[in-house]
Amino acid sequence: DKILLALAADGTVIRSTTGLFWEIVQRPTSLHETWRSLTCLNDTFVLAGDNGLVAFSEDGRQFTPAPTRAAGNIRDVVLLNANQLIVLDDSARFQYSNDGGQTWSDSSLDTGLQSQRLALLGDRHVVSADQDGRLGLALPGIAGHPGAGGAGTVAAAPGAAHRPGACGAVPRSG
């Protein structure tokens, strides 16, 4: 069965297996710790938000906080695999973890923009959007982050910098 998650603007996480009926999985527990981004890859879901909070789930119901927090309020997150992720904070600063959030490092990732949102293109290329919808592409090879590097604005897509999140995954069987 496919698992669908959606993140509302207020930080509420909802879950469905059909897309017709939805259940509330989590509501914000504090005005100071709201989920702001949702992503998934294969059977791993990741939520990220205020005060560097990041949490992982394999079923879309139970989320386990990462062992340590990233710095700042996280605006967006991309998942490269079950252990590697990149976060973008409110200051347009990138950080990454190669160990599921046990440690965080500043990234020299540069998209040439004041990034507001992130997306993964293919399996290693990070695309970011600024508040005007301009897109920046980080190409493979930059120091400080596996699989990302070099900057360049590649397109314009007005409105691309704002989105509530939605994500779907098919869990591994067995």
Short mmCIF file of C-alpha atoms in Angstrom, two decimals:
data_model
loop_
_atom_site.label_atom_id
_atom_site.label_comp_id
_atom_site.label_asym_id
_atom_site.label_seq_id
_atom_site.Cartn_x
_atom_site.Cartn_y
_atom_site.Cartn_z
CA ASP A 1 0.00 0.00 0.00
CA LYS A 2 1.08 3.53 -0.72
CA ILE A 3 1.43 5.92 2.20
CA LEU A 4 0.62 9.58 1.59
CA LEU A 5 1.59 12.38 3.98
CA ALA A 6 0.73 16.05 3.77
CA LEU A 7 1.94 18.99 5.81
CA ALA A 8 -0.46 21.86 6.44
CA ALA A 9 0.68 25.47 6.74
CA ASP A 10 0.16 25.33 10.53
CA GLY A 11 2.53 22.32 10.86
CA THR A 12 -0.17 19.63 11.16
CA VAL A 13 0.80 16.32 9.54
CA ILE A 14 -1.92 14.17 7.98
CA ARG A 15 -1.67 10.63 6.58
CA SER A 16 -3.65 8.52 4.11
CA THR A 17 -3.31 5.25 2.26
CA THR A 18 -6.07 6.02 -0.25
CA GLY A 19 -6.02 9.78 -0.71
CA LEU A 20 -9.71 9.85 0.19
CA PHE A 21 -9.61 9.50 3.95
CA TRP A 22 -7.00 11.29 6.04
CA GLU A 23 -5.98 11.01 9.67
CA ILE A 24 -4.13 13.58 11.73
CA VAL A 25 -0.75 12.15 12.67
CA GLN A 26 0.74 15.14 14.49
CA ARG A 27 -0.31 18.61 15.49
CA PRO A 28 2.16 21.30 16.49
CA THR A 29 2.97 20.89 20.19
CA SER A 30 4.40 24.36 20.61
CA LEU A 31 4.32 27.71 18.87
CA HIS A 32 8.12 27.53 18.91
CA GLU A 33 8.49 24.12 17.29
CA THR A 34 6.38 23.86 14.16
CA TRP A 35 7.05 21.46 11.28
CA ARG A 36 7.84 23.50 8.17
CA SER A 37 8.94 20.92 5.61
CA LEU A 38 8.16 17.33 4.63
CA THR A 39 10.03 15.06 2.25
CA CYS A 40 10.28 11.36 1.52
CA LEU A 41 12.43 8.96 -0.39
CA ASN A 42 11.55 5.31 -0.87
CA ASP A 43 10.16 4.30 2.53
CA THR A 44 11.67 7.09 4.65
CA PHE A 45 9.74 10.22 5.61
CA VAL A 46 11.44 13.29 7.08
CA LEU A 47 9.90 16.28 8.83
CA ALA A 48 11.93 19.39 9.59
CA GLY A 49 11.09 22.65 11.30
CA ASP A 50 11.75 25.28 13.90
CA ASN A 51 14.80 25.21 16.16
CA GLY A 52 16.61 22.72 13.92
CA LEU A 53 14.22 19.88 14.67
CA VAL A 54 14.35 16.93 12.24
CA ALA A 55 12.43 13.65 12.62
CA PHE A 56 12.34 10.39 10.63
CA SER A 57 9.60 7.80 10.05
CA GLU A 58 9.24 4.59 8.09
CA ASP A 59 5.46 4.33 8.50
CA GLY A 60 4.35 7.96 8.38
CA ARG A 61 2.83 7.68 11.87
CA GLN A 62 5.64 7.45 14.40
CA PHE A 63 8.41 10.01 13.97
CA THR A 64 11.74 9.70 15.76
CA PRO A 65 13.69 12.92 16.32
CA ALA A 66 17.23 13.02 14.96
CA PRO A 67 19.81 12.62 17.74
CA THR A 68 20.96 16.26 17.39
CA ARG A 69 19.40 19.37 15.91
CA ALA A 70 20.58 21.38 12.97
CA ALA A 71 21.24 25.08 13.59
CA GLY A 72 18.47 27.62 13.00
CA ASN A 73 14.88 27.28 11.89
CA ILE A 74 14.69 24.84 9.01
CA ARG A 75 12.74 26.10 6.02
CA ASP A 76 13.19 23.04 3.79
CA VAL A 77 14.82 19.60 3.62
CA VAL A 78 15.85 17.13 0.91
CA LEU A 79 16.69 13.50 1.52
CA LEU A 80 19.47 11.94 -0.58
CA ASN A 81 19.14 8.50 1.01
CA ALA A 82 18.04 7.08 4.37
CA ASN A 83 21.00 8.72 6.16
CA GLN A 84 22.01 11.74 4.07
CA LEU A 85 19.99 14.93 4.07
CA ILE A 86 20.39 18.62 3.36
CA VAL A 87 18.50 21.33 5.22
CA LEU A 88 17.99 24.98 4.38
CA ASP A 89 17.43 27.45 7.22
CA ASP A 90 15.74 30.86 7.37
CA SER A 91 19.07 32.56 6.69
CA ALA A 92 19.39 30.66 3.37
CA ARG A 93 22.25 28.63 4.89
CA PHE A 94 22.65 24.96 3.95
CA GLN A 95 23.66 22.22 6.39
CA TYR A 96 23.98 18.51 5.81
CA SER A 97 24.13 15.27 7.74
CA ASN A 98 25.61 12.02 6.46
CA ASP A 99 24.57 10.01 9.52
CA GLY A 100 20.82 10.47 9.95
CA GLY A 101 21.09 13.68 11.94
CA GLN A 102 23.67 12.56 14.51
CA THR A 103 26.02 15.30 13.32
CA TRP A 104 25.50 18.41 11.19
CA SER A 105 27.97 20.37 9.10
CA ASP A 106 27.72 23.66 7.26
CA SER A 107 27.68 23.09 3.53
CA SER A 108 29.45 25.17 0.93
CA LEU A 109 26.53 24.41 -1.38
CA ASP A 110 25.86 27.51 -3.47
CA THR A 111 22.95 27.88 -5.86
CA GLY A 112 23.63 31.56 -6.54
CA LEU A 113 20.33 32.58 -4.92
CA GLN A 114 18.84 33.63 -1.59
CA SER A 115 17.20 30.18 -1.44
CA GLN A 116 13.76 29.66 0.07
CA ARG A 117 12.93 26.09 -1.04
CA LEU A 118 14.81 22.93 -2.08
CA ALA A 119 14.11 19.98 -4.32
CA LEU A 120 16.08 16.98 -5.47
CA LEU A 121 16.51 16.52 -9.21
CA GLY A 122 17.42 12.94 -10.00
CA ASP A 123 19.34 11.36 -7.16
CA ARG A 124 22.08 13.95 -6.45
CA HIS A 125 21.29 17.39 -7.91
CA VAL A 126 19.82 19.97 -5.56
CA VAL A 127 17.58 22.67 -7.02
CA SER A 128 16.56 25.70 -5.00
CA ALA A 129 14.03 28.47 -5.57
CA ASP A 130 14.15 32.03 -4.29
CA GLN A 131 11.11 34.10 -3.31
CA ASP A 132 10.70 35.34 -6.90
CA GLY A 133 10.58 31.79 -8.24
CA ARG A 134 14.04 31.82 -9.83
CA LEU A 135 15.65 28.39 -9.74
CA GLY A 136 19.27 27.63 -8.90
CA LEU A 137 20.99 24.31 -9.58
CA ALA A 138 23.81 22.91 -7.47
CA LEU A 139 25.87 20.62 -9.67
CA PRO A 140 27.93 17.63 -8.43
CA GLY A 141 31.39 18.22 -7.02
CA ILE A 142 31.39 20.96 -4.38
CA ALA A 143 33.61 20.54 -1.34
CA GLY A 144 31.78 20.07 1.92
CA HIS A 145 28.81 18.23 0.46
CA PRO A 146 28.75 14.94 -1.38
CA GLY A 147 27.09 15.29 -4.74
CA ALA A 148 26.55 19.05 -4.83
CA GLY A 149 28.50 21.96 -6.18
CA GLY A 150 28.80 24.86 -8.60
CA ALA A 151 26.02 27.43 -8.97
CA GLY A 152 23.86 28.78 -11.69
CA THR A 153 20.39 30.17 -12.14
CA VAL A 154 18.72 27.94 -14.69
CA ALA A 155 15.06 28.98 -15.00
CA ALA A 156 12.24 31.09 -13.64
CA ALA A 157 9.05 29.66 -12.21
CA PRO A 158 6.96 32.34 -10.47
CA GLY A 159 5.52 31.13 -7.17
CA ALA A 160 7.87 28.16 -6.85
CA ALA A 161 9.20 29.34 -3.51
CA HIS A 162 6.08 28.60 -1.41
CA ARG A 163 4.43 25.26 -0.79
CA PRO A 164 2.77 23.23 1.88
CA GLY A 165 4.29 19.75 1.65
CA ALA A 166 2.96 16.47 0.36
CA CYS A 167 4.78 13.19 -0.01
CA GLY A 168 4.02 9.59 -0.90
CA ALA A 169 5.98 6.39 -0.55
CA VAL A 170 5.54 2.70 -1.08
CA PRO A 171 6.98 0.83 1.93
CA ARG A 172 9.37 -2.03 1.35
CA SER A 173 7.73 -5.39 1.73
CA GLY A 174 9.10 -8.02 4.01
#
